[in-house]
Amino acid sequence: MRIEYDVVKETVKKALLNAGLSEEQAETCATVHSQSNADGIESHGLNRVPRFVEYVQRGWVDPKAKPELVLAKGAVENYDGNLGIGITNAIYCADRAVELAKAHGIGCVALKNTTHWMRGGTYAWRMAEAGYMGMSWTNTESCMPLWGSDEPGVGNNPFCIAIPREDGPIVLDMAMSQYAYGKLGVYRLAGKELPYPGGFDKDGNLTSDPGAIEDSKRILPTGYWKGSGMAIVLDLAAALMANGKSGADLDEENQGSCTGCCQIFIAYDPYLFGSKDEIQTMLNKRVDAADSSHPEKEGGKVTCPGERTMDVRKASMENGVQVDDQIWAQVKAIADGNLDVIDIASK
Amino acid sequence: MRIEYDVVKETVKKALLNAGLSEEQAETCATVHSQSNADGIESHGLNRVPRFVEYVQRGWVDPKAKPELVLAKGAVENYDGNLGIGITNAIYCADRAVELAKAHGIGCVALKNTTHWMRGGTYAWRMAEAGYMGMSWTNTESCMPLWGSDEPGVGNNPFCIAIPREDGPIVLDMAMSQYAYGKLGVYRLAGKELPYPGGFDKDGNLTSDPGAIEDSKRILPTGYWKGSGMAIVLDLAAALMANGKSGADLDEENQGSCTGCCQIFIAYDPYLFGSKDEIQTMLNKRVDAADSSHPEKEGGKVTCPGERTMDVRKASMENGVQVDDQIWAQVKAIADGNLDVIDIASK
């Protein structure tokens, strides 16, 4: 169903206040969750609110914790997230990366011991909206087999790059699995096959049957061996840069998704070497050339990543934000103080 | 066939001297081309030597040009490659990125107006061998349809990350197409199907038939829409950071592969926040966990990217470097002064 944006946000905010967040934390997190839904990313928007509240109740997320500067050198800062709220930790660090880029041309913040940042693209979008090119990624616990293996061995470690553009940023927000588990469930419940193979069944055959992949836990890396390789390298890079935990460490601790993970935020001043006019003209020319590619299907439309998001956002603001009925009922119940709707046994 | 490494390198060097390179340039480029073959990357090793000589003869690569500092700010430097030799330009910039990282923790060099850097991984490997984490990518002319299009609209823009590790670096070297055109030709000539679908045929059906993909020019982005999105964002990012040409500009100029492109080199000091012991222990633990994943096939072996490369390199040094017979004959002919073997009409 569709619900007016302000109603969604206020309801999520009440839920988060009931979970023990401060006014400011609840406002920030409710905004990010609601904007994710408004942008069409329900999987990491409202769908995550009950689980986030569960994590707070379990003590896996500590709303009292703040990001703490460990060390700084030149254009780089290292923070300990102290298992605080993933969203507020990540926003803090993305904003610091922008400040560092103002001083050094490029700025990098390496955050360790943080928690799930929800929608990965949030922070690259934020840097782009501040006028900077943004790059960010996180490591996670293992949820995907490495190429050549039949058991989960690496996280699907999302990688994001946002290009600031006056006509709307171009934003890559890409997990290293071809499909998210959430997407498999959506297709299975609808009785549909995936558009393209999304994993292997228990017999090792490539399949588009979402249920068979959920059963085998053999979700497919993006581009087969390529996404597998990129996932492990992003994991190593995040842990190295932040002097924090790798996916292997997270697997051992087994405290829910992303608890204790590392995240990297890199900002770059887009007008270091070219004028704003020059750079924006180049970006527009490149995007226009891409968008005017001949479509494979008559009437089809080719777009760059982020462009459709802007359309979805506009429609959400005009017609209301799409929310899943069941999730909305849960979030409303938490907002009404009924925290027992949370299935503490679920992950 | 296999040829002793030193013979390969000296032969390539003679060919490059005949093409008009200086002693130092020929030594450097011959080493990179020969090491690429030694690492099993023939496509961007010796296979590119005749084309490189052709580009020099056409004036698309200027061996007299040197990278020139345009501007610097903090941890970032911008160079104009002046259409000099891609390999020597890129090595210069990768080394500068490492120097900047020594001073600022992170260092970034944005290079514009350069030429084909050959094997993309060369520069990330180099930064890792210097003890730094390296990240690099390039933009290129359009050779791959964007998702939803049936005509080439974006480059396959390789992206590389190298993690320095005492037991051997872990190195991602990943183009944004599922298979290189060179690989399609190898399968077609061998009369084989691709292991996984690699593109669309002329009727828009996903296919593993390499010849059908060569005919349609509809090579598949890595991970379908994902590689398409990442390719366009890497293109925009490279052109923005270096204040240089985008893939759309390169398409207009149409002067061979990568002529005038932008390349980005980012280096990061791995021991900024952790001791060498801590970081190396973390990396080894993560790599060991990945490598000990249960193999899908009995006797199979799971590895992280770069690990197999080290094995191939070792075998090449012991048993000789694998070279294609026809390419080797061409390179030897150029080394012998017969530059007319180069097909100036080919691209």
PDB file of N, CA, C and O in Angstrom, chain B residues 294-317:
ATOM      1  N   HIS B 294      34.409 -25.044   1.544  1.00  0.00           N
ATOM      2  CA  HIS B 294      34.152 -26.377   0.977  1.00  0.00           C
ATOM      3  C   HIS B 294      33.989 -26.270  -0.544  1.00  0.00           C
ATOM      4  O   HIS B 294      33.163 -25.507  -1.028  1.00  0.00           O
ATOM      5  N   PRO B 295      34.771 -27.028  -1.309  1.00  0.00           N
ATOM      6  CA  PRO B 295      34.659 -26.937  -2.773  1.00  0.00           C
ATOM      7  C   PRO B 295      33.396 -27.605  -3.288  1.00  0.00           C
ATOM      8  O   PRO B 295      32.938 -28.593  -2.724  1.00  0.00           O
ATOM      9  N   GLU B 296      32.833 -27.018  -4.366  1.00  0.00           N
ATOM     10  CA  GLU B 296      31.598 -27.611  -4.907  1.00  0.00           C
ATOM     11  C   GLU B 296      31.874 -28.959  -5.563  1.00  0.00           C
ATOM     12  O   GLU B 296      31.009 -29.825  -5.591  1.00  0.00           O
ATOM     13  N   LYS B 297      33.088 -29.109  -6.099  1.00  0.00           N
ATOM     14  CA  LYS B 297      33.459 -30.396  -6.712  1.00  0.00           C
ATOM     15  C   LYS B 297      34.566 -31.038  -5.910  1.00  0.00           C
ATOM     16  O   LYS B 297      35.500 -30.342  -5.481  1.00  0.00           O
ATOM     17  N   GLU B 298      34.469 -32.328  -5.715  1.00  0.00           N
ATOM     18  CA  GLU B 298      35.487 -33.032  -4.930  1.00  0.00           C
ATOM     19  C   GLU B 298      36.865 -32.764  -5.528  1.00  0.00           C
ATOM     20  O   GLU B 298      37.047 -32.857  -6.749  1.00  0.00           O
ATOM     21  N   GLY B 299      37.804 -32.425  -4.685  1.00  0.00           N
ATOM     22  CA  GLY B 299      39.153 -32.139  -5.173  1.00  0.00           C
ATOM     23  C   GLY B 299      39.309 -30.719  -5.687  1.00  0.00           C
ATOM     24  O   GLY B 299      40.406 -30.316  -6.065  1.00  0.00           O
ATOM     25  N   GLY B 300      38.210 -29.945  -5.712  1.00  0.00           N
ATOM     26  CA  GLY B 300      38.283 -28.560  -6.172  1.00  0.00           C
ATOM     27  C   GLY B 300      39.016 -27.692  -5.167  1.00  0.00           C
ATOM     28  O   GLY B 300      39.227 -28.094  -4.013  1.00  0.00           O
ATOM     29  N   LYS B 301      39.413 -26.506  -5.615  1.00  0.00           N
ATOM     30  CA  LYS B 301      40.180 -25.624  -4.742  1.00  0.00           C
ATOM     31  C   LYS B 301      39.616 -24.211  -4.872  1.00  0.00           C
ATOM     32  O   LYS B 301      39.489 -23.694  -5.982  1.00  0.00           O
ATOM     33  N   VAL B 302      39.273 -23.622  -3.754  1.00  0.00           N
ATOM     34  CA  VAL B 302      38.777 -22.243  -3.745  1.00  0.00           C
ATOM     35  C   VAL B 302      39.966 -21.328  -3.480  1.00  0.00           C
ATOM     36  O   VAL B 302      40.768 -21.601  -2.574  1.00  0.00           O
ATOM     37  N   THR B 303      40.094 -20.272  -4.261  1.00  0.00           N
ATOM     38  CA  THR B 303      41.200 -19.335  -4.040  1.00  0.00           C
ATOM     39  C   THR B 303      40.698 -17.899  -4.107  1.00  0.00           C
ATOM     40  O   THR B 303      39.615 -17.630  -4.616  1.00  0.00           O
ATOM     41  N   CYS B 304      41.523 -17.004  -3.585  1.00  0.00           N
ATOM     42  CA  CYS B 304      41.242 -15.578  -3.699  1.00  0.00           C
ATOM     43  C   CYS B 304      41.953 -15.054  -4.948  1.00  0.00           C
ATOM     44  O   CYS B 304      42.991 -15.594  -5.347  1.00  0.00           O
ATOM     45  N   PRO B 305      41.408 -13.974  -5.564  1.00  0.00           N
ATOM     46  CA  PRO B 305      42.005 -13.512  -6.818  1.00  0.00           C
ATOM     47  C   PRO B 305      43.469 -13.102  -6.627  1.00  0.00           C
ATOM     48  O   PRO B 305      43.800 -12.404  -5.676  1.00  0.00           O
ATOM     49  N   GLY B 306      44.284 -13.545  -7.539  1.00  0.00           N
ATOM     50  CA  GLY B 306      45.720 -13.272  -7.450  1.00  0.00           C
ATOM     51  C   GLY B 306      46.511 -14.495  -7.024  1.00  0.00           C
ATOM     52  O   GLY B 306      47.675 -14.641  -7.398  1.00  0.00           O
ATOM     53  N   GLU B 307      45.877 -15.381  -6.247  1.00  0.00           N
ATOM     54  CA  GLU B 307      46.630 -16.543  -5.762  1.00  0.00           C
ATOM     55  C   GLU B 307      47.012 -17.485  -6.895  1.00  0.00           C
ATOM     56  O   GLU B 307      48.142 -17.984  -6.949  1.00  0.00           O
ATOM     57  N   ARG B 308      46.081 -17.742  -7.812  1.00  0.00           N
ATOM     58  CA  ARG B 308      46.411 -18.618  -8.947  1.00  0.00           C
ATOM     59  C   ARG B 308      47.450 -17.972  -9.855  1.00  0.00           C
ATOM     60  O   ARG B 308      48.269 -18.646 -10.464  1.00  0.00           O
ATOM     61  N   THR B 309      47.359 -16.628  -9.936  1.00  0.00           N
ATOM     62  CA  THR B 309      48.316 -15.896 -10.770  1.00  0.00           C
ATOM     63  C   THR B 309      49.746 -16.181 -10.318  1.00  0.00           C
ATOM     64  O   THR B 309      50.647 -16.344 -11.143  1.00  0.00           O
ATOM     65  N   MET B 310      49.941 -16.231  -8.990  1.00  0.00           N
ATOM     66  CA  MET B 310      51.279 -16.501  -8.460  1.00  0.00           C
ATOM     67  C   MET B 310      51.759 -17.888  -8.893  1.00  0.00           C
ATOM     68  O   MET B 310      52.941 -18.075  -9.182  1.00  0.00           O
ATOM     69  N   ASP B 311      50.837 -18.852  -8.947  1.00  0.00           N
ATOM     70  CA  ASP B 311      51.203 -20.204  -9.396  1.00  0.00           C
ATOM     71  C   ASP B 311      51.579 -20.202 -10.874  1.00  0.00           C
ATOM     72  O   ASP B 311      52.552 -20.842 -11.281  1.00  0.00           O
ATOM     73  N   VAL B 312      50.761 -19.468 -11.668  1.00  0.00           N
ATOM     74  CA  VAL B 312      51.037 -19.403 -13.111  1.00  0.00           C
ATOM     75  C   VAL B 312      52.393 -18.747 -13.332  1.00  0.00           C
ATOM     76  O   VAL B 312      53.206 -19.202 -14.154  1.00  0.00           O
ATOM     77  N   ARG B 313      52.658 -17.683 -12.588  1.00  0.00           N
ATOM     78  CA  ARG B 313      53.925 -16.962 -12.741  1.00  0.00           C
ATOM     79  C   ARG B 313      55.116 -17.883 -12.447  1.00  0.00           C
ATOM     80  O   ARG B 313      56.111 -17.889 -13.172  1.00  0.00           O
ATOM     81  N   LYS B 314      54.968 -18.634 -11.375  1.00  0.00           N
ATOM     82  CA  LYS B 314      56.038 -19.553 -10.965  1.00  0.00           C
ATOM     83  C   LYS B 314      56.304 -20.569 -12.085  1.00  0.00           C
ATOM     84  O   LYS B 314      57.469 -20.809 -12.455  1.00  0.00           O
ATOM     85  N   ALA B 315      55.228 -21.121 -12.622  1.00  0.00           N
ATOM     86  CA  ALA B 315      55.376 -22.120 -13.695  1.00  0.00           C
ATOM     87  C   ALA B 315      56.015 -21.489 -14.927  1.00  0.00           C
ATOM     88  O   ALA B 315      56.850 -22.106 -15.602  1.00  0.00           O
ATOM     89  N   SER B 316      55.650 -20.229 -15.215  1.00  0.00           N
ATOM     90  CA  SER B 316      56.215 -19.546 -16.386  1.00  0.00           C
ATOM     91  C   SER B 316      57.721 -19.342 -16.213  1.00  0.00           C
ATOM     92  O   SER B 316      58.483 -19.450 -17.177  1.00  0.00           O
ATOM     93  N   MET B 317      58.119 -19.014 -14.998  1.00  0.00           N
ATOM     94  CA  MET B 317      59.534 -18.758 -14.755  1.00  0.00           C
ATOM     95  C   MET B 317      60.328 -20.064 -14.817  1.00  0.00           C
ATOM     96  O   MET B 317      61.486 -20.084 -15.229  1.00  0.00           O
TER      97      MET B 317
END
